[in-house]
PDB file of C-alpha atoms in Angstrom:
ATOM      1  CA  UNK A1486     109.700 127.143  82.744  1.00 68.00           C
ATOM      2  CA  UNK A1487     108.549 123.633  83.026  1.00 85.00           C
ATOM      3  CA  UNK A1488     107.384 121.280  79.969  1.00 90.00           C
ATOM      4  CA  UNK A1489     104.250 120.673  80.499  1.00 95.00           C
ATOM      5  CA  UNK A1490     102.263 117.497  80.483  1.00 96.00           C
ATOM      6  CA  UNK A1491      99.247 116.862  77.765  1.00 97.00           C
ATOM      7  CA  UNK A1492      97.839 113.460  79.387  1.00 96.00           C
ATOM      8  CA  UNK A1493      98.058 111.919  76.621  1.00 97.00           C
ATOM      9  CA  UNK A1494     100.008 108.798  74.793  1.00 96.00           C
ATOM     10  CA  UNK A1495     102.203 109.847  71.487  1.00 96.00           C
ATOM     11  CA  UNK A1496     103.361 107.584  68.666  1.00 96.00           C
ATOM     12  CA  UNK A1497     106.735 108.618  67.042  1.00 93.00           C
ATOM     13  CA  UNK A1498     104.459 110.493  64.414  1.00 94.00           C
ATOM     14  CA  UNK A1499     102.593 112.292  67.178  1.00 95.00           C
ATOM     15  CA  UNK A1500      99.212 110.388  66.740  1.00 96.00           C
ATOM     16  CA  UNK A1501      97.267 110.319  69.885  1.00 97.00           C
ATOM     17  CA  UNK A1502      96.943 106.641  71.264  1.00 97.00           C
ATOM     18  CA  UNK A1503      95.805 106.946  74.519  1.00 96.00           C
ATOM     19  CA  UNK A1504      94.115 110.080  76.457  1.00 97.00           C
ATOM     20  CA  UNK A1505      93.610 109.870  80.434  1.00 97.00           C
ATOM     21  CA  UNK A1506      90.798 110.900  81.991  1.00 95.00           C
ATOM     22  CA  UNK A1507      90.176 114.157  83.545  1.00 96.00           C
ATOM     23  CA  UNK A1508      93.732 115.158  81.839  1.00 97.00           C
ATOM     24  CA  UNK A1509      94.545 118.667  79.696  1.00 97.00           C
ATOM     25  CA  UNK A1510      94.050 116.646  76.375  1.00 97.00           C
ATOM     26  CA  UNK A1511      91.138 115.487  77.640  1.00 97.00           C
ATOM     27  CA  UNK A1512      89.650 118.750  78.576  1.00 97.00           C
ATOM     28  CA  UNK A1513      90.495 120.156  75.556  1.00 97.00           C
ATOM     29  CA  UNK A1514      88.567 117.351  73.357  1.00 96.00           C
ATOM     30  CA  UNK A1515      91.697 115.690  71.750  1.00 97.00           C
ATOM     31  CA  UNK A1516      90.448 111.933  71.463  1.00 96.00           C
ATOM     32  CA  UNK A1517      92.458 109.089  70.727  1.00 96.00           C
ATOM     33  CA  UNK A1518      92.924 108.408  66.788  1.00 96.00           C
ATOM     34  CA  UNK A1519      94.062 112.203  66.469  1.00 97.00           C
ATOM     35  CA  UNK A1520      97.298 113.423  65.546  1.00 97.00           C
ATOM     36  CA  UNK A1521      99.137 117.204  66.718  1.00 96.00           C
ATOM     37  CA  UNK A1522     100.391 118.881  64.261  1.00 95.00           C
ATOM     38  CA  UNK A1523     103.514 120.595  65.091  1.00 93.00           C
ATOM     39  CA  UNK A1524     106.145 122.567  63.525  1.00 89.00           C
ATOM     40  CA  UNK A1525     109.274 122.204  65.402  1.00 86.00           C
ATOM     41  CA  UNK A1526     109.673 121.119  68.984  1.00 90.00           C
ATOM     42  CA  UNK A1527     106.806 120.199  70.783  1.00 91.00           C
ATOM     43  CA  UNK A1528     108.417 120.222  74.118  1.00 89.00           C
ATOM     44  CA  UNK A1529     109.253 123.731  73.550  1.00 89.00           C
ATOM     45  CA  UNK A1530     105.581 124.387  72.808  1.00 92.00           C
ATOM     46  CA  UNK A1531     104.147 122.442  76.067  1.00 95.00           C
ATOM     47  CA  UNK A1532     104.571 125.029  79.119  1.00 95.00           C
ATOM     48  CA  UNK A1533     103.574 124.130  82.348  1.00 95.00           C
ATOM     49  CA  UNK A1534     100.322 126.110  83.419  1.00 95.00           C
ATOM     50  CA  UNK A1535     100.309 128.222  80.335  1.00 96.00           C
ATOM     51  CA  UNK A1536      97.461 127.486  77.720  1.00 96.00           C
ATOM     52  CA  UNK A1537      98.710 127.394  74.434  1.00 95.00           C
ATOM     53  CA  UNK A1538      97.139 126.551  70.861  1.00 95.00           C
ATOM     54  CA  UNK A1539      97.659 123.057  68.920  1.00 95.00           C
ATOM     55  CA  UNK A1540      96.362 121.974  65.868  1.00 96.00           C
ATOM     56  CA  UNK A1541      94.946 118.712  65.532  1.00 97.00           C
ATOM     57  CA  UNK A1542      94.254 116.768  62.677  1.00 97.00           C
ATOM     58  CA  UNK A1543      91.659 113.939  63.410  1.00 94.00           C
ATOM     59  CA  UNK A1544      90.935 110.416  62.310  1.00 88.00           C
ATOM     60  CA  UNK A1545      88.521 111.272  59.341  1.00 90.00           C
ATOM     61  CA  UNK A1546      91.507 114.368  58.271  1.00 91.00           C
ATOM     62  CA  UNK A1547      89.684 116.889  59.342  1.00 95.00           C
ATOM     63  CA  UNK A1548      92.004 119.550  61.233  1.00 96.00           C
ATOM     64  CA  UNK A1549      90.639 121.853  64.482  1.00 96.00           C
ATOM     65  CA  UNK A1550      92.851 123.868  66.573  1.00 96.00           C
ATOM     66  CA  UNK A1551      92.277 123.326  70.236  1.00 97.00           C
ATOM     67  CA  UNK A1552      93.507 125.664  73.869  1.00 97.00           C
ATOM     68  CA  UNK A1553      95.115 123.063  76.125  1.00 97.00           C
ATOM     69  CA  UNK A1554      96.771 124.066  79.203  1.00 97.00           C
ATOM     70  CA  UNK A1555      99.624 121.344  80.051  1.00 97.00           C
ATOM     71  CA  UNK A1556     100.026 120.673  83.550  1.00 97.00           C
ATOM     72  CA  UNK A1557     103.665 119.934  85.556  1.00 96.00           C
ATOM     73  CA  UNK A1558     104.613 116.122  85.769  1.00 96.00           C
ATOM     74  CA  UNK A1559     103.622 116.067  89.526  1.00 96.00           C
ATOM     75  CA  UNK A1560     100.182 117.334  88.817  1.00 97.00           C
ATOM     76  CA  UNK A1561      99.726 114.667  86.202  1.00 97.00           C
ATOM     77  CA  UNK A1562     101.120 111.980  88.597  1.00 96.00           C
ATOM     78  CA  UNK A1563      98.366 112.847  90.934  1.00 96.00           C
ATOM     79  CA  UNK A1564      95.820 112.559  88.018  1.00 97.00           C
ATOM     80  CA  UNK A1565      96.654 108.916  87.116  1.00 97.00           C
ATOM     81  CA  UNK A1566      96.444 107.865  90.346  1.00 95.00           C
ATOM     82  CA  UNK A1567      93.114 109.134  90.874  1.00 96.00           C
ATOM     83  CA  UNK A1568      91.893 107.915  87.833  1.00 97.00           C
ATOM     84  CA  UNK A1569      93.267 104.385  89.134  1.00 96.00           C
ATOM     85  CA  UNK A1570      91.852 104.403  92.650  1.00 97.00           C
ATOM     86  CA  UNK A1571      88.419 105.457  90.819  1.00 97.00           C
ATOM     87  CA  UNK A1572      88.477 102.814  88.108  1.00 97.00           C
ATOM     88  CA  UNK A1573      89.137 100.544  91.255  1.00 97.00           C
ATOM     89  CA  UNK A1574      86.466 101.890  93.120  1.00 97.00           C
ATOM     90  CA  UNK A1575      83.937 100.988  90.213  1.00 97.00           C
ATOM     91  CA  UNK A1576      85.065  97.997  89.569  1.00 97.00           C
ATOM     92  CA  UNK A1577      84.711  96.861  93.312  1.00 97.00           C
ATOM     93  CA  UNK A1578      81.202  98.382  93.287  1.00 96.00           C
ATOM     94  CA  UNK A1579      80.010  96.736  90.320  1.00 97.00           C
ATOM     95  CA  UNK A1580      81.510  93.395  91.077  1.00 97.00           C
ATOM     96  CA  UNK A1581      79.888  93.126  95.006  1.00 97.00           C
ATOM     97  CA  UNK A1582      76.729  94.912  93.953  1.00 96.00           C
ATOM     98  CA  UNK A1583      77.488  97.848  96.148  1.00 94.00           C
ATOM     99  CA  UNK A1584      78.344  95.560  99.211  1.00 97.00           C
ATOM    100  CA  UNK A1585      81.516  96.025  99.010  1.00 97.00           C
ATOM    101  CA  UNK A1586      83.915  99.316  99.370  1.00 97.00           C
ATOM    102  CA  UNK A1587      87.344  99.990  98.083  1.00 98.00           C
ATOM    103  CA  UNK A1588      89.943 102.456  99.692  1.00 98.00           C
ATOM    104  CA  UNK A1589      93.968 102.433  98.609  1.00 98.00           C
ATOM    105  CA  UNK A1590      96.413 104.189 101.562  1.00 97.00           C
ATOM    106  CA  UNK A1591      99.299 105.684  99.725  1.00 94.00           C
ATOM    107  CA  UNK A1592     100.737 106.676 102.483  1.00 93.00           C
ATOM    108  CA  UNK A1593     101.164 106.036 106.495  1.00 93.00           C
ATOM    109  CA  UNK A1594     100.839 109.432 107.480  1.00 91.00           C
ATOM    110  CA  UNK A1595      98.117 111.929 109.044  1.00 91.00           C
ATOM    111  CA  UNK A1596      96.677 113.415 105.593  1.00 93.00           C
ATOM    112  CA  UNK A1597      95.739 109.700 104.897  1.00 94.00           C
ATOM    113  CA  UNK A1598      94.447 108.560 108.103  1.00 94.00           C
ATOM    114  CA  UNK A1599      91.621 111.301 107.659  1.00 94.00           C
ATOM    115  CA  UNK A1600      90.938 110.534 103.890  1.00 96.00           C
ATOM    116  CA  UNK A1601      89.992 106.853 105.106  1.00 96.00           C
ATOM    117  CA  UNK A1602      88.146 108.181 107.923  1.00 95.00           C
ATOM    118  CA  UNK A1603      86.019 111.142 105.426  1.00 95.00           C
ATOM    119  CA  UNK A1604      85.876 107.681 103.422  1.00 96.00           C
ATOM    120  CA  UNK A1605      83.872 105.604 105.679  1.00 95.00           C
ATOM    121  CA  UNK A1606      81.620 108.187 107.361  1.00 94.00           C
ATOM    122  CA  UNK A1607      80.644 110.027 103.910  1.00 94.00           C
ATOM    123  CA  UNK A1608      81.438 107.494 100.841  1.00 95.00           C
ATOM    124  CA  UNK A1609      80.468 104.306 102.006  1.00 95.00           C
ATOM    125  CA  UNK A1610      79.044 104.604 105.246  1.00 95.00           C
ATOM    126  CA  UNK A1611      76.847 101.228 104.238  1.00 94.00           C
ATOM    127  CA  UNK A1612      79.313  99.126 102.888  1.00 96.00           C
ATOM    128  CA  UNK A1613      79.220  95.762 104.476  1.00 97.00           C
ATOM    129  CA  UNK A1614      82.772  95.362 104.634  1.00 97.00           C
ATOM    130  CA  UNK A1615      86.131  96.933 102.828  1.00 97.00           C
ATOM    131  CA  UNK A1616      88.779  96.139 100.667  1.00 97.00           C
ATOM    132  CA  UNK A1617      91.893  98.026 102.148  1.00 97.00           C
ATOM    133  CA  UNK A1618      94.525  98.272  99.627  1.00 97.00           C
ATOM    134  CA  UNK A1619      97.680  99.104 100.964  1.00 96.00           C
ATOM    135  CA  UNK A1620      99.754  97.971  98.078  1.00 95.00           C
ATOM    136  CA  UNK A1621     102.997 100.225  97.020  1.00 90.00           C
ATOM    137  CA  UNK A1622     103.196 103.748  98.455  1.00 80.00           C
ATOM    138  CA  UNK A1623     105.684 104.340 101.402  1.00 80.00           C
ATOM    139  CA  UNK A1624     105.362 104.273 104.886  1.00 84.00           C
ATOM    140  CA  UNK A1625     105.310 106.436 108.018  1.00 88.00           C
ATOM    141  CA  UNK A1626     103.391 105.858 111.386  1.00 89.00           C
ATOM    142  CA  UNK A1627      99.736 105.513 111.027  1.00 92.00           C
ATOM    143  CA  UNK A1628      99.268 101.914 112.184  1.00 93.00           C
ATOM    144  CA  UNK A1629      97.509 102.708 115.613  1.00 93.00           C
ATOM    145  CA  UNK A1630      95.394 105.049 114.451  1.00 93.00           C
ATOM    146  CA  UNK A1631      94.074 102.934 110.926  1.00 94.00           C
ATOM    147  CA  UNK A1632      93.939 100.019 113.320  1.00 93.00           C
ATOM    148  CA  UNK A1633      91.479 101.818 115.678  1.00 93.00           C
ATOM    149  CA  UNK A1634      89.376 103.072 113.246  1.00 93.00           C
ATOM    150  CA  UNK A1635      88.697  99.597 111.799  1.00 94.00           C
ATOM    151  CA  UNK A1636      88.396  97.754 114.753  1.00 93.00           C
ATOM    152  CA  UNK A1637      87.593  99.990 118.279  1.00 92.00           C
ATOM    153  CA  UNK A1638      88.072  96.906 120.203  1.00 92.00           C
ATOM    154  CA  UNK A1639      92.026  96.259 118.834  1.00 92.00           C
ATOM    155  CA  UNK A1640      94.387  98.842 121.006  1.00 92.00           C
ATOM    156  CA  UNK A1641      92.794  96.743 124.123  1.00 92.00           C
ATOM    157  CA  UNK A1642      93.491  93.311 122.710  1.00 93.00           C
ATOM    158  CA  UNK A1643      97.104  94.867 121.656  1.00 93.00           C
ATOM    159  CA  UNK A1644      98.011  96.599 124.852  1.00 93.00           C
ATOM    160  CA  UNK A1645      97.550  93.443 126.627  1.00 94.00           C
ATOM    161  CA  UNK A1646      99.584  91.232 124.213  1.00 94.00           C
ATOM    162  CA  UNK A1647     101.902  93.379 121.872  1.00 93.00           C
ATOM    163  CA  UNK A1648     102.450  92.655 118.082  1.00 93.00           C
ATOM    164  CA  UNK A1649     106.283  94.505 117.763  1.00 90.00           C
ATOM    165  CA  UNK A1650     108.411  95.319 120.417  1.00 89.00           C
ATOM    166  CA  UNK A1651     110.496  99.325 119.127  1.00 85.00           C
ATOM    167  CA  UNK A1652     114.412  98.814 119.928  1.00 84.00           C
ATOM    168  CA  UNK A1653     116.386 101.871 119.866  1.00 81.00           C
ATOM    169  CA  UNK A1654     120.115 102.432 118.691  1.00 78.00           C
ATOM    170  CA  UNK A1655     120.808 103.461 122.759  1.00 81.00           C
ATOM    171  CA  UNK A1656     119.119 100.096 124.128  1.00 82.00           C
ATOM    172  CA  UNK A1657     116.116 100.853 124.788  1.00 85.00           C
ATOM    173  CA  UNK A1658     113.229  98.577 124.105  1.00 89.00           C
ATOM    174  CA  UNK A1659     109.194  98.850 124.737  1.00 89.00           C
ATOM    175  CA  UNK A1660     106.061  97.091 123.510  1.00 91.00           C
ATOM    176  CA  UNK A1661     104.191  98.704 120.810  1.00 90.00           C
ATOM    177  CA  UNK A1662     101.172  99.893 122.727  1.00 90.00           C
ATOM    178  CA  UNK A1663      98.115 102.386 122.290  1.00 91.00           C
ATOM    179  CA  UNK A1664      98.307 105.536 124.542  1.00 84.00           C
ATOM    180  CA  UNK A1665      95.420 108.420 125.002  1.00 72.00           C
ATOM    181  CA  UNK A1666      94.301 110.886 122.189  1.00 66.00           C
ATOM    182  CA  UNK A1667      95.386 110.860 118.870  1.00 60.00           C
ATOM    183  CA  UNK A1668      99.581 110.988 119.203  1.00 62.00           C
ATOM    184  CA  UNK A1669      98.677 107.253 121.139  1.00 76.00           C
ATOM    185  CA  UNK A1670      96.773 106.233 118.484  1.00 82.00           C
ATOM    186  CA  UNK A1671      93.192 106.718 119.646  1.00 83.00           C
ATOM    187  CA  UNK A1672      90.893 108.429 117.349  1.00 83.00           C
ATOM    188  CA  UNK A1673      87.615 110.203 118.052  1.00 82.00           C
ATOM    189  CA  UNK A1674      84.212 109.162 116.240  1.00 82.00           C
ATOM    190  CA  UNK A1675      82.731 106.096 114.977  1.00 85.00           C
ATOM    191  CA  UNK A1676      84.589 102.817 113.982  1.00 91.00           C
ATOM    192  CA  UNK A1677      84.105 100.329 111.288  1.00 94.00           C
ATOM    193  CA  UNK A1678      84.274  97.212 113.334  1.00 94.00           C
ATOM    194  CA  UNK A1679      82.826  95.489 109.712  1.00 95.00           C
ATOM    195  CA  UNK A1680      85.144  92.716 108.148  1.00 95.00           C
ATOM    196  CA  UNK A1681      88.190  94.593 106.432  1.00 95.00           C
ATOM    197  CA  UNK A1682      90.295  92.733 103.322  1.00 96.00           C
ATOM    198  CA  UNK A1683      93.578  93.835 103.337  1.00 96.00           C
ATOM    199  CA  UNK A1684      95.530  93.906 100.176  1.00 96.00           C
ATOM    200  CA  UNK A1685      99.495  94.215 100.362  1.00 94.00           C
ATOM    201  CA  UNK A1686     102.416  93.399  97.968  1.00 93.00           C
ATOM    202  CA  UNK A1687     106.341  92.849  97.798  1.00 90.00           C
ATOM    203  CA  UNK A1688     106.976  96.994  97.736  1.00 87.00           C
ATOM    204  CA  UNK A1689     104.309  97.323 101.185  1.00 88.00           C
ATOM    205  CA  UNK A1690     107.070  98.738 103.511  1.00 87.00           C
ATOM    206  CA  UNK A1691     107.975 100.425 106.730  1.00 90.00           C
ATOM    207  CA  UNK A1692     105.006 101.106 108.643  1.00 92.00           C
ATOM    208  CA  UNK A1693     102.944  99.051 105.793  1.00 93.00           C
ATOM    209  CA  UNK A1694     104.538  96.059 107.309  1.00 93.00           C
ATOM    210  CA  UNK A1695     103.886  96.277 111.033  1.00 93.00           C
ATOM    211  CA  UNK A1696      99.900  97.871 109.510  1.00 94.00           C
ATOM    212  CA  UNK A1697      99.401  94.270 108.341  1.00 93.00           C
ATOM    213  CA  UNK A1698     100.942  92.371 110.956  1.00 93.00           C
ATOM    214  CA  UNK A1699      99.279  93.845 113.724  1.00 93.00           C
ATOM    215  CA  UNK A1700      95.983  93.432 111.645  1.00 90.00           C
ATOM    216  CA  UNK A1701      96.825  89.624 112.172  1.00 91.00           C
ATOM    217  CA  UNK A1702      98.171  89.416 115.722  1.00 92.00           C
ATOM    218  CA  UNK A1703      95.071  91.398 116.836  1.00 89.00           C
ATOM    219  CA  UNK A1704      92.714  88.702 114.317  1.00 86.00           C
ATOM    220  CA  UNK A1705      90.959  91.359 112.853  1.00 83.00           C
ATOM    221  CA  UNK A1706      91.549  91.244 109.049  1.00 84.00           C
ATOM    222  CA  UNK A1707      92.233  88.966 106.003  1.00 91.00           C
ATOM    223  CA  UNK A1708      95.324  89.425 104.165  1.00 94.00           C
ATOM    224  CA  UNK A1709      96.130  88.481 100.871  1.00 95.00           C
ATOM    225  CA  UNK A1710      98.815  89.328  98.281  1.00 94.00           C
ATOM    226  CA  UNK A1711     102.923  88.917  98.474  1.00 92.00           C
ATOM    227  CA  UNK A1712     105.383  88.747 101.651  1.00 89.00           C
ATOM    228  CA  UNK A1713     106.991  91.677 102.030  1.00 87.00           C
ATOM    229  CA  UNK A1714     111.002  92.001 103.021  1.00 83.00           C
ATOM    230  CA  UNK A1715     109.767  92.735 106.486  1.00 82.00           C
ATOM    231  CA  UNK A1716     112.540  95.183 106.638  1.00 76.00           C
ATOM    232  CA  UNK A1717     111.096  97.498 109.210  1.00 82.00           C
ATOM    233  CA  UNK A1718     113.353 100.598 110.495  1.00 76.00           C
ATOM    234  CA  UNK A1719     112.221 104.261 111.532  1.00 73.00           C
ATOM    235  CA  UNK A1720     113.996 107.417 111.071  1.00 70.00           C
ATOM    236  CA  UNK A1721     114.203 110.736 113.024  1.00 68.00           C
ATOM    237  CA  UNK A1722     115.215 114.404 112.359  1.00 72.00           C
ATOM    238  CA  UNK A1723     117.644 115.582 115.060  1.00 74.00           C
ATOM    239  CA  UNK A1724     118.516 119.484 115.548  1.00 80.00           C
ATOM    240  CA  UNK A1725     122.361 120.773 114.561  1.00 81.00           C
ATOM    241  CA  UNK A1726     123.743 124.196 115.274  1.00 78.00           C
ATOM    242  CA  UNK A1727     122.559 127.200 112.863  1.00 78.00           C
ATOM    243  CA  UNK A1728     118.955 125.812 112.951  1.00 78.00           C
ATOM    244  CA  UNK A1729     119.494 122.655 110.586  1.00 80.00           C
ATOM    245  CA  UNK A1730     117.830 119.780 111.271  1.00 75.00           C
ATOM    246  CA  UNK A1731     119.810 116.185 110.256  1.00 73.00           C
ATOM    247  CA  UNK A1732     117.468 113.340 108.944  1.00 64.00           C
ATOM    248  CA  UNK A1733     118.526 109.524 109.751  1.00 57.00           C
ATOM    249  CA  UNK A1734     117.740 106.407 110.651  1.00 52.00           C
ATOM    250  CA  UNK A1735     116.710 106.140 114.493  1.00 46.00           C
ATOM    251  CA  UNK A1736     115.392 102.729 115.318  1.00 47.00           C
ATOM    252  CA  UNK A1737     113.675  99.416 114.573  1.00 49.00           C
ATOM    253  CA  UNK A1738     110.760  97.540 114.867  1.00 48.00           C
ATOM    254  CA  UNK A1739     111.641  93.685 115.557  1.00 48.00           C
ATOM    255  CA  UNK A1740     108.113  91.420 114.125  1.00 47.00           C
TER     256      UNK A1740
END
């Protein structure tokens, strides 16, 4: 079994100093000012997925017992970033007066190329323009795709004038260019074609550099935040006897 995770921030003397939102100690009304009380080892007594009982003692001394279920540290991983990307969401909101909408890519890969998509049709279909955060994360190969879906007019511009040219260990090189359907890049539905704010930093990588970079060869976003190493370089999984598959790196991308 797994210890499990409470959500929560302990001092030495397990008083509570910090609860996240949405979290098991949340859920189970511990507040911050409280403090567990525990005989022994509270590690022991935090299970993964299995509710247990804790007794907590709160800021005025008066004790409760509370059921808390503790989730795995993966689970609670995924709960602080969404209470991040929320709190960023607001604070976007609030600060344009709704004109503005705020989306974070964690990832260049297919799960997130639909979650901004679901984003602009059903969260802020209004918005007047976005603030794409691509900050931190890893990469993948989502550029064409993203890039479409902002702009419906870019994969002409780029076909005609290329941003990155892909260079192979074997010699062989080729323009980074839009093909049919969605393997080339081409999405199906409506497109943003509203101004778009890009946010990167120094860990935007891999397919989070050539994102931006294309953005500005094809003129159709601002950028601001910190270079990145521009160290771009894709990988491949190649087939080996007995059904294995070997992982490595297959390629550049020269900016």
């Amino acid at each position: 079994a797994f210890t499990g995770m409470l959500g929560a921030d302990l001092t030495a003397s397990l008083k509570v100093s910090r609860v996240d939102v949405r979290g098991p100690a949340a859920k189970a009304g511990i507040e911050e000012g409280d403090t567990l009380i525990v005989e022994g080892d509270l590690d022991r007594l935090l299970v993964a997925d299995k509710e247990c009982e804790l007794s907590v003692r709160s800021g005025d001394g008066e004790t409760r017992s509370v059921r808390v279920t503790p989730v795995t540290r993966s689970a609670l991983r995924q709960l602080k970033y969404t209470n991040v990307i929320a709190a960023r969401k607001a604070r976007v909101k609030e600060m344009s007066e709704g004109r503005l909408a705020y989306h974070h890519i964690r990832m260049m890969m297919e799960p997130e190329i639909k979650a901004l998509k679901d984003a602009m049709e059903k969260e802020f279909p209004t918005a007047q323009a976005l603030v794409l955060d691509i900050r931190d994360g890893v990469g993948g190969m989502a550029h064409r795709p993203i890039i479409h879906m902002l702009d419906s007019t870019a994969p002409e511009r780029i076909n005609k004038n290329p941003a990155s040219v892909m260079r192979n260990r074997n010699g062989w090189t080729g323009p980074d260019r839009y093909a049919d359907g969605r393997t080339g890049g081409r999405i199906t539905g409506k497109s943003w074609d509203r101004p778009v704010i890009m946010i990167q930093n120094e860990i935007s990588r891999s397919d989070k550099e050539i994102l931006p970079h294309t953005f500005r060869h094809a003129g159709v976003v601002y950028i601001v935040g910190m270079p990145t190493a521009g160290g771009v370089i894709g990988g491949n999984e190649m087939p080996i006897r007995g059904g294995a598959r070997v992982s490595g790196k297959a390629g550049g991308v020269n900016l």
